[in-house]
Amino acid sequence: MGQPAMTLSCSRCSRVLEYSGERPSFCAYCGQPLGDPRLEATVAHESGEATLDHDATRPAGPDRGDPEHVAGYRLIRPLGRGGMGTVYEAEDSHFGRRVALKLIARSHVASREAVERFRQEGRLASALTHPRCVFVLAADEEDDRPYIVMELMPGTTLTGLVKERGPLPIEEAVAKILDVIDGLRAAHRLGIVHRDVKPSNCFLDADGRVKVGDFGLSKSLAGDANLTRTGAFLGTPLYASPEQIRRDPIDARTDVYSVAATLFYLLTGRAPFQQDDAAAAMARIVSDPAPPVRTSRPEVPRSLDQVILKGLEREPSRRWRNLDEFRAALLPFLPGHHSIAGVGLRVGGMIIDLVPLAIVSIAIDLALSERWKWTEPLLDAVVWLLYFVPGEAALGRTLGKWLTRLRVISVPRNEPPGPLWALVRTAVFYGAVVLPFDVYADVLSVAPIDWHGRWWWAWLGPWGLLPIVGLAALASTMRARNGYRGLHELASGTRTVILPRAEHRREAPGRRPIGRDRGIIARPMGVLETVGPYKVRGAVRWEDGRKVLAAEDSSLGREVWVVLRPKGSPAPTAARRDLGRPARPRWLAGGEQGDRRWDAFVAPGGCPLADFAGLEGLSWSDARPILHDLADELAAACDDGTLPAGLSVDQVWVEPDGRVELVDPLGAEGGRPPEQPEQRRALELLLRAAALALEGGRRRVKDLPTAIKAAVPLHARRILDRLLGVGAPYATMAEVRADLDATRALPTELDLGPRLVRLAGFVLGVLTRFLLAALAVAIVESLQGKRSLLVYPPPPAPAKWVALACVLAWPLWAFLTRGGLAGRLTGMALVKTDGALPSRPRCAWREAVIWPPLLGLFAAFQALRALHPADGRAGLLVALAFFAWPIADAAHELAFPGRMIHDRLAGTTRVPR
């Protein structure tokens, strides 16, 4: 007979636990210690705080045994209780600021390990200043009881949201979880693993965005004290990773699992291994594969289900390697992130796909004898189906679509179409465009056809017109209202979209001192060693109108900047003190000391924009996120009246993760109020920042820029021109934000796909130039009954003039179209290196410099044929050398994106439109 089963009720969650043998030391559901004082030292931390809320029915005042005031904060009412203590809504008695104050329970004060873990939570969480993490304002002790002061979250948690509304819409769930990922990425960059990610630790702010909180179980990978006995389980069982339950070593992939489990909950309303019995849940987490989301919610795209299941793999080696990979996999499921693919990109992707298809088709043509030529259309069809159907059915893309960031999706499911519809799509396209061409070329033309000696009509006529007619038939259904879907897409229920571009942010180096004291932070004479609770290290700025000290919060090890002003100066406004936006330093505390008024702010990280841009400036892909963040902050500051009185580009800093901070402690104090309206001052600062970011050390920031010399995409040039006052100048920051938001998904640089399309187009263009010139001469000679240009002796004078006219036609075309139409079709624009549009003569010159090498090689070809008419090797060598120019130009493009050799000679470059 086994030991009889016994039960125990948890005082926190009221769950009944069954056990036999040794009495459990904590609740397997919520982690609450179960009251045996001898066991408290083995329990390092409860599995997480109870869901925080703002229910007005909660009793006011602190719990019994807790004081009414803690270190200048008045405890108003409890927001949540856990095994480690209680979280209160509290009020700063001096400034009236509402905060959340976490106070350790008296029962834990005697536990050295519990107190140390509580302190560690404050230290680790205070190192995070990311907007997607709950901000820690202070951490200290009073009467030997540690406490942590945090920003007060005005909303509920993800648990409360799902309980209120049920499972979230797919796009909303993904957007929420991306906020969680962004906050955790900031922690991982600091070497901190959260270890207790779950819906009740993810808090909603006033805008509905999510912040990660409760870092009580966090572990620093750089070194962490052993705060628990071997075998103690940490974490909430339903969202814990298998390695946590097995007590194996952990790393960042532990948080990947918990984030995937949280997303599972947002989509289904339950954890992946939801069980009434916690032991059974933990056993299944360790032993069973995670269930698909589609089992509970069939409308979830299969591709999204696969992304989540990969995050829930039992073995860490099979999961997403880090949160960056997980985030990139989730981006395509964000609302509005699929934009309609442009015609140019689709043509470019098809050109890339045609390369392997053409190679196989030529090989088939050479392998077939004349007797079996009629089978070539059938074999080509098989090749097309084998190339397109598997890739588009499973992944929604082929090689060309992958390189051009295109994807074929079904309507309206937004996932790959599957084998049947991929087959229909490919069959309709092949039947309209390729099949008539193949039938004519390989079946009908087997027998000699008399074209009255005009062989060139056999090439220009049916061969050239049949594919064009087929493409026109497919494009006849394309309309803006149906997403520019061709006939083959309507027949297969698919459409072609552009995959979202993951926003690239260049990381800033570590912070360096600025101003005159670049190199050493010196302590000015007469400055005290401490200001308020902060230990002074030196001065950041020490000049009339600007006195800023570098100091340290010893309790948290956090750097702060202390702004000194004359005694009696007004304190920052309530709006500025309570400001929690990520692009402004948080105000921590303030007061008067001696003959000075002081205010402490969290010190910025990273470096000033001038250092970040360097001497050469930034590309638009690096500068755009900076300007977007700055525009957001300036617009918000104009709206709530927190725009600093003094504004300069010295105040624009770039954080280590690429975010922007407007460091108002560096602004000048005192003097007359600004004469210009706030909107105008904000627009001028954004203009100065744009010029400095794009031009770097070449830009003198003292004068207001009248031009910005940088090669940027055309959509970016339109924004910069409006900032400069060209055309319709901006009147408010809201207009700038709207334009920046509208261009967020547009390309910022030439990706590999468009560059390959451009190279393929250039090589085809070179061959087309040559062949059209030769064909024009051949037509003239054919009409005159003369020989072709490609046959020695050289053609007569009229044919030479026709060839010369063809050579001159290309620069003339470039002059009339300002660079040609191919770039426009592929989403590229031709600009000068300073960003201005090139003149028409410059465009003609750019086209003209392509011809001398080609004509020289062709002349050498003709001369060798004349000298050695029977020797084909010399002509072959010249023919091979003919390709040296496009190959060299292509290599130059790969080394210097956007610039071929003729671009360098003409002083031009290609940029996205």
Short mmCIF file of N, CA, C and O in Angstrom, two decimals, residues 126-196:
data_model
loop_
_atom_site.label_atom_id
_atom_site.label_comp_id
_atom_site.label_asym_id
_atom_site.label_seq_id
_atom_site.Cartn_x
_atom_site.Cartn_y
_atom_site.Cartn_z
N SER A 126 16.49 47.90 -12.70
CA SER A 126 16.87 49.31 -12.84
C SER A 126 17.86 49.52 -13.97
O SER A 126 18.02 50.64 -14.46
N ALA A 127 18.55 48.47 -14.39
CA ALA A 127 19.49 48.61 -15.51
C ALA A 127 18.77 48.74 -16.83
O ALA A 127 19.37 49.11 -17.84
N LEU A 128 17.46 48.44 -16.86
CA LEU A 128 16.67 48.48 -18.09
C LEU A 128 15.94 49.81 -18.19
O LEU A 128 15.13 50.14 -17.31
N THR A 129 16.22 50.54 -19.22
CA THR A 129 15.51 51.80 -19.48
C THR A 129 14.77 51.75 -20.80
O THR A 129 14.44 52.78 -21.37
N HIS A 130 14.51 50.55 -21.28
CA HIS A 130 13.81 50.39 -22.56
C HIS A 130 12.34 50.72 -22.39
O HIS A 130 11.74 50.41 -21.35
N PRO A 131 11.71 51.34 -23.40
CA PRO A 131 10.29 51.70 -23.27
C PRO A 131 9.35 50.51 -23.12
O PRO A 131 8.21 50.69 -22.71
N ARG A 132 9.79 49.32 -23.44
CA ARG A 132 8.94 48.16 -23.31
C ARG A 132 9.22 47.37 -22.04
O ARG A 132 8.84 46.21 -21.92
N CYS A 133 9.90 47.99 -21.08
CA CYS A 133 10.13 47.40 -19.77
C CYS A 133 9.61 48.35 -18.71
O CYS A 133 9.78 49.58 -18.83
N VAL A 134 8.99 47.80 -17.67
CA VAL A 134 8.52 48.63 -16.56
C VAL A 134 9.73 49.29 -15.91
O VAL A 134 10.71 48.63 -15.56
N PHE A 135 9.66 50.61 -15.74
CA PHE A 135 10.82 51.38 -15.28
C PHE A 135 10.88 51.38 -13.76
O PHE A 135 9.89 51.62 -13.07
N VAL A 136 12.08 51.13 -13.22
CA VAL A 136 12.32 51.17 -11.78
C VAL A 136 12.87 52.55 -11.42
O VAL A 136 13.92 52.96 -11.95
N LEU A 137 12.16 53.25 -10.56
CA LEU A 137 12.57 54.60 -10.17
C LEU A 137 13.59 54.57 -9.04
O LEU A 137 14.52 55.39 -9.00
N ALA A 138 13.41 53.67 -8.09
CA ALA A 138 14.31 53.63 -6.94
C ALA A 138 14.19 52.26 -6.29
O ALA A 138 13.21 51.54 -6.46
N ALA A 139 15.22 51.92 -5.52
CA ALA A 139 15.21 50.70 -4.72
C ALA A 139 16.09 50.96 -3.50
O ALA A 139 17.23 51.40 -3.63
N ASP A 140 15.53 50.70 -2.34
CA ASP A 140 16.26 51.00 -1.11
C ASP A 140 15.65 50.20 0.02
O ASP A 140 14.83 49.29 -0.21
N GLU A 141 16.01 50.53 1.25
CA GLU A 141 15.48 49.87 2.42
C GLU A 141 15.06 50.91 3.45
O GLU A 141 15.65 51.99 3.53
N GLU A 142 14.06 50.58 4.22
CA GLU A 142 13.65 51.40 5.36
C GLU A 142 13.24 50.46 6.48
O GLU A 142 12.42 49.55 6.27
N ASP A 143 13.82 50.66 7.63
CA ASP A 143 13.58 49.79 8.79
C ASP A 143 13.87 48.33 8.42
O ASP A 143 13.11 47.41 8.78
N ASP A 144 14.98 48.14 7.68
CA ASP A 144 15.43 46.80 7.29
C ASP A 144 14.46 46.07 6.37
O ASP A 144 14.56 44.85 6.21
N ARG A 145 13.53 46.80 5.75
CA ARG A 145 12.61 46.18 4.80
C ARG A 145 12.87 46.75 3.40
O ARG A 145 12.61 47.93 3.14
N PRO A 146 13.42 45.96 2.47
CA PRO A 146 13.67 46.46 1.12
C PRO A 146 12.36 46.81 0.41
O PRO A 146 11.32 46.19 0.64
N TYR A 147 12.45 47.79 -0.48
CA TYR A 147 11.31 48.16 -1.31
C TYR A 147 11.83 48.58 -2.68
O TYR A 147 13.00 48.96 -2.84
N ILE A 148 10.95 48.47 -3.66
CA ILE A 148 11.26 48.88 -5.04
C ILE A 148 10.16 49.81 -5.51
O ILE A 148 8.97 49.48 -5.38
N VAL A 149 10.53 50.96 -6.05
CA VAL A 149 9.57 51.94 -6.57
C VAL A 149 9.61 51.87 -8.09
O VAL A 149 10.67 52.02 -8.71
N MET A 150 8.45 51.63 -8.70
CA MET A 150 8.35 51.46 -10.16
C MET A 150 7.31 52.42 -10.71
O MET A 150 6.49 52.98 -9.97
N GLU A 151 7.36 52.60 -12.03
CA GLU A 151 6.30 53.39 -12.67
C GLU A 151 4.97 52.67 -12.51
O GLU A 151 4.90 51.44 -12.49
N LEU A 152 3.92 53.44 -12.37
CA LEU A 152 2.59 52.89 -12.18
C LEU A 152 1.97 52.64 -13.54
O LEU A 152 1.78 53.57 -14.34
N MET A 153 1.66 51.38 -13.83
CA MET A 153 1.03 51.04 -15.10
C MET A 153 -0.47 51.29 -15.01
O MET A 153 -1.14 50.76 -14.11
N PRO A 154 -1.02 52.09 -15.92
CA PRO A 154 -2.44 52.47 -15.81
C PRO A 154 -3.41 51.39 -16.27
O PRO A 154 -4.60 51.46 -15.99
N GLY A 155 -2.94 50.39 -16.98
CA GLY A 155 -3.84 49.39 -17.52
C GLY A 155 -3.73 48.07 -16.80
O GLY A 155 -3.13 47.95 -15.73
N THR A 156 -4.28 47.05 -17.40
CA THR A 156 -4.28 45.71 -16.82
C THR A 156 -3.08 44.94 -17.39
O THR A 156 -2.12 45.53 -17.89
N THR A 157 -3.12 43.63 -17.32
CA THR A 157 -2.10 42.77 -17.89
C THR A 157 -2.68 42.00 -19.07
O THR A 157 -3.88 42.06 -19.34
N LEU A 158 -1.82 41.24 -19.75
CA LEU A 158 -2.33 40.42 -20.84
C LEU A 158 -3.30 39.35 -20.33
O LEU A 158 -4.24 38.97 -21.03
N THR A 159 -3.09 38.88 -19.11
CA THR A 159 -4.04 37.94 -18.53
C THR A 159 -5.41 38.59 -18.38
O THR A 159 -6.44 38.01 -18.78
N GLY A 160 -5.43 39.79 -17.82
CA GLY A 160 -6.70 40.48 -17.65
C GLY A 160 -7.36 40.81 -18.98
O GLY A 160 -8.59 40.75 -19.10
N LEU A 161 -6.54 41.14 -19.99
CA LEU A 161 -7.09 41.48 -21.30
C LEU A 161 -7.80 40.28 -21.92
O LEU A 161 -8.90 40.40 -22.46
N VAL A 162 -7.16 39.10 -21.85
CA VAL A 162 -7.77 37.90 -22.44
C VAL A 162 -8.98 37.46 -21.63
O VAL A 162 -9.99 37.01 -22.19
N LYS A 163 -8.92 37.59 -20.30
CA LYS A 163 -10.08 37.23 -19.50
C LYS A 163 -11.28 38.14 -19.81
O LYS A 163 -12.43 37.71 -19.78
N GLU A 164 -10.99 39.40 -20.14
CA GLU A 164 -12.05 40.35 -20.44
C GLU A 164 -12.61 40.17 -21.84
O GLU A 164 -13.83 40.21 -22.05
N ARG A 165 -11.74 39.93 -22.83
CA ARG A 165 -12.16 39.93 -24.23
C ARG A 165 -12.14 38.56 -24.88
O ARG A 165 -12.67 38.38 -25.98
N GLY A 166 -11.50 37.59 -24.26
CA GLY A 166 -11.32 36.31 -24.90
C GLY A 166 -10.08 36.32 -25.78
O GLY A 166 -9.32 37.31 -25.81
N PRO A 167 -9.80 35.23 -26.50
CA PRO A 167 -8.63 35.20 -27.39
C PRO A 167 -8.59 36.40 -28.32
O PRO A 167 -9.61 36.83 -28.85
N LEU A 168 -7.40 36.93 -28.53
CA LEU A 168 -7.25 38.16 -29.30
C LEU A 168 -7.23 37.87 -30.80
O LEU A 168 -6.87 36.77 -31.22
N PRO A 169 -7.59 38.87 -31.62
CA PRO A 169 -7.38 38.73 -33.07
C PRO A 169 -5.91 38.46 -33.37
O PRO A 169 -5.02 38.89 -32.63
N ILE A 170 -5.68 37.77 -34.45
CA ILE A 170 -4.31 37.32 -34.76
C ILE A 170 -3.34 38.48 -34.84
O ILE A 170 -2.27 38.46 -34.21
N GLU A 171 -3.69 39.53 -35.59
CA GLU A 171 -2.78 40.65 -35.75
C GLU A 171 -2.51 41.36 -34.42
O GLU A 171 -1.38 41.76 -34.14
N GLU A 172 -3.54 41.51 -33.60
CA GLU A 172 -3.36 42.18 -32.31
C GLU A 172 -2.48 41.34 -31.39
O GLU A 172 -1.61 41.88 -30.68
N ALA A 173 -2.69 40.03 -31.38
CA ALA A 173 -1.86 39.16 -30.54
C ALA A 173 -0.40 39.25 -30.94
O ALA A 173 0.50 39.32 -30.08
N VAL A 174 -0.13 39.26 -32.24
CA VAL A 174 1.26 39.36 -32.71
C VAL A 174 1.85 40.71 -32.32
O VAL A 174 3.01 40.80 -31.88
N ALA A 175 1.08 41.79 -32.48
CA ALA A 175 1.59 43.11 -32.12
C ALA A 175 1.92 43.18 -30.63
O ALA A 175 2.95 43.76 -30.25
N LYS A 176 1.07 42.60 -29.78
CA LYS A 176 1.34 42.62 -28.35
C LYS A 176 2.61 41.84 -28.02
O LYS A 176 3.45 42.28 -27.23
N ILE A 177 2.76 40.67 -28.63
CA ILE A 177 3.91 39.84 -28.30
C ILE A 177 5.20 40.45 -28.84
O ILE A 177 6.28 40.24 -28.28
N LEU A 178 5.13 41.21 -29.93
CA LEU A 178 6.33 41.89 -30.42
C LEU A 178 6.79 42.95 -29.43
O LEU A 178 8.00 43.20 -29.29
N ASP A 179 5.85 43.61 -28.73
CA ASP A 179 6.25 44.52 -27.67
C ASP A 179 7.00 43.78 -26.57
O ASP A 179 8.02 44.26 -26.05
N VAL A 180 6.48 42.60 -26.19
CA VAL A 180 7.15 41.79 -25.18
C VAL A 180 8.56 41.42 -25.63
O VAL A 180 9.53 41.52 -24.86
N ILE A 181 8.68 41.01 -26.89
CA ILE A 181 9.99 40.62 -27.41
C ILE A 181 10.95 41.80 -27.38
O ILE A 181 12.13 41.66 -27.01
N ASP A 182 10.48 42.99 -27.76
CA ASP A 182 11.37 44.16 -27.77
C ASP A 182 11.90 44.46 -26.38
O ASP A 182 13.07 44.81 -26.20
N GLY A 183 11.04 44.36 -25.35
CA GLY A 183 11.50 44.58 -24.00
C GLY A 183 12.51 43.54 -23.55
O GLY A 183 13.53 43.87 -22.91
N LEU A 184 12.26 42.29 -23.87
CA LEU A 184 13.18 41.22 -23.47
C LEU A 184 14.48 41.28 -24.25
O LEU A 184 15.54 40.91 -23.72
N ARG A 185 14.43 41.74 -25.49
CA ARG A 185 15.69 41.89 -26.25
C ARG A 185 16.62 42.87 -25.55
O ARG A 185 17.84 42.67 -25.51
N ALA A 186 16.05 43.95 -25.00
CA ALA A 186 16.87 44.90 -24.26
C ALA A 186 17.50 44.24 -23.05
O ALA A 186 18.67 44.49 -22.72
N ALA A 187 16.74 43.37 -22.36
CA ALA A 187 17.30 42.65 -21.21
C ALA A 187 18.40 41.69 -21.66
O ALA A 187 19.46 41.60 -21.02
N HIS A 188 18.17 40.99 -22.76
CA HIS A 188 19.16 40.03 -23.23
C HIS A 188 20.45 40.72 -23.65
O HIS A 188 21.54 40.16 -23.50
N ARG A 189 20.32 41.94 -24.19
CA ARG A 189 21.54 42.67 -24.57
C ARG A 189 22.41 42.97 -23.35
O ARG A 189 23.62 43.12 -23.46
N LEU A 190 21.77 43.08 -22.19
CA LEU A 190 22.50 43.31 -20.95
C LEU A 190 22.87 42.01 -20.25
O LEU A 190 23.38 42.02 -19.13
N GLY A 191 22.61 40.89 -20.90
CA GLY A 191 22.93 39.60 -20.31
C GLY A 191 21.95 39.14 -19.26
O GLY A 191 22.31 38.33 -18.39
N ILE A 192 20.71 39.64 -19.30
CA ILE A 192 19.70 39.30 -18.30
C ILE A 192 18.64 38.40 -18.93
O ILE A 192 18.05 38.77 -19.95
N VAL A 193 18.41 37.23 -18.34
CA VAL A 193 17.33 36.35 -18.75
C VAL A 193 16.20 36.48 -17.74
O VAL A 193 16.41 36.38 -16.53
N HIS A 194 14.99 36.74 -18.22
CA HIS A 194 13.85 37.01 -17.33
C HIS A 194 13.45 35.78 -16.52
O HIS A 194 13.26 35.85 -15.31
N ARG A 195 13.26 34.64 -17.18
CA ARG A 195 12.95 33.34 -16.57
C ARG A 195 11.51 33.21 -16.06
O ARG A 195 11.14 32.15 -15.57
N ASP A 196 10.71 34.27 -16.14
CA ASP A 196 9.33 34.15 -15.66
C ASP A 196 8.39 34.95 -16.54
O ASP A 196 7.50 35.64 -16.05
#
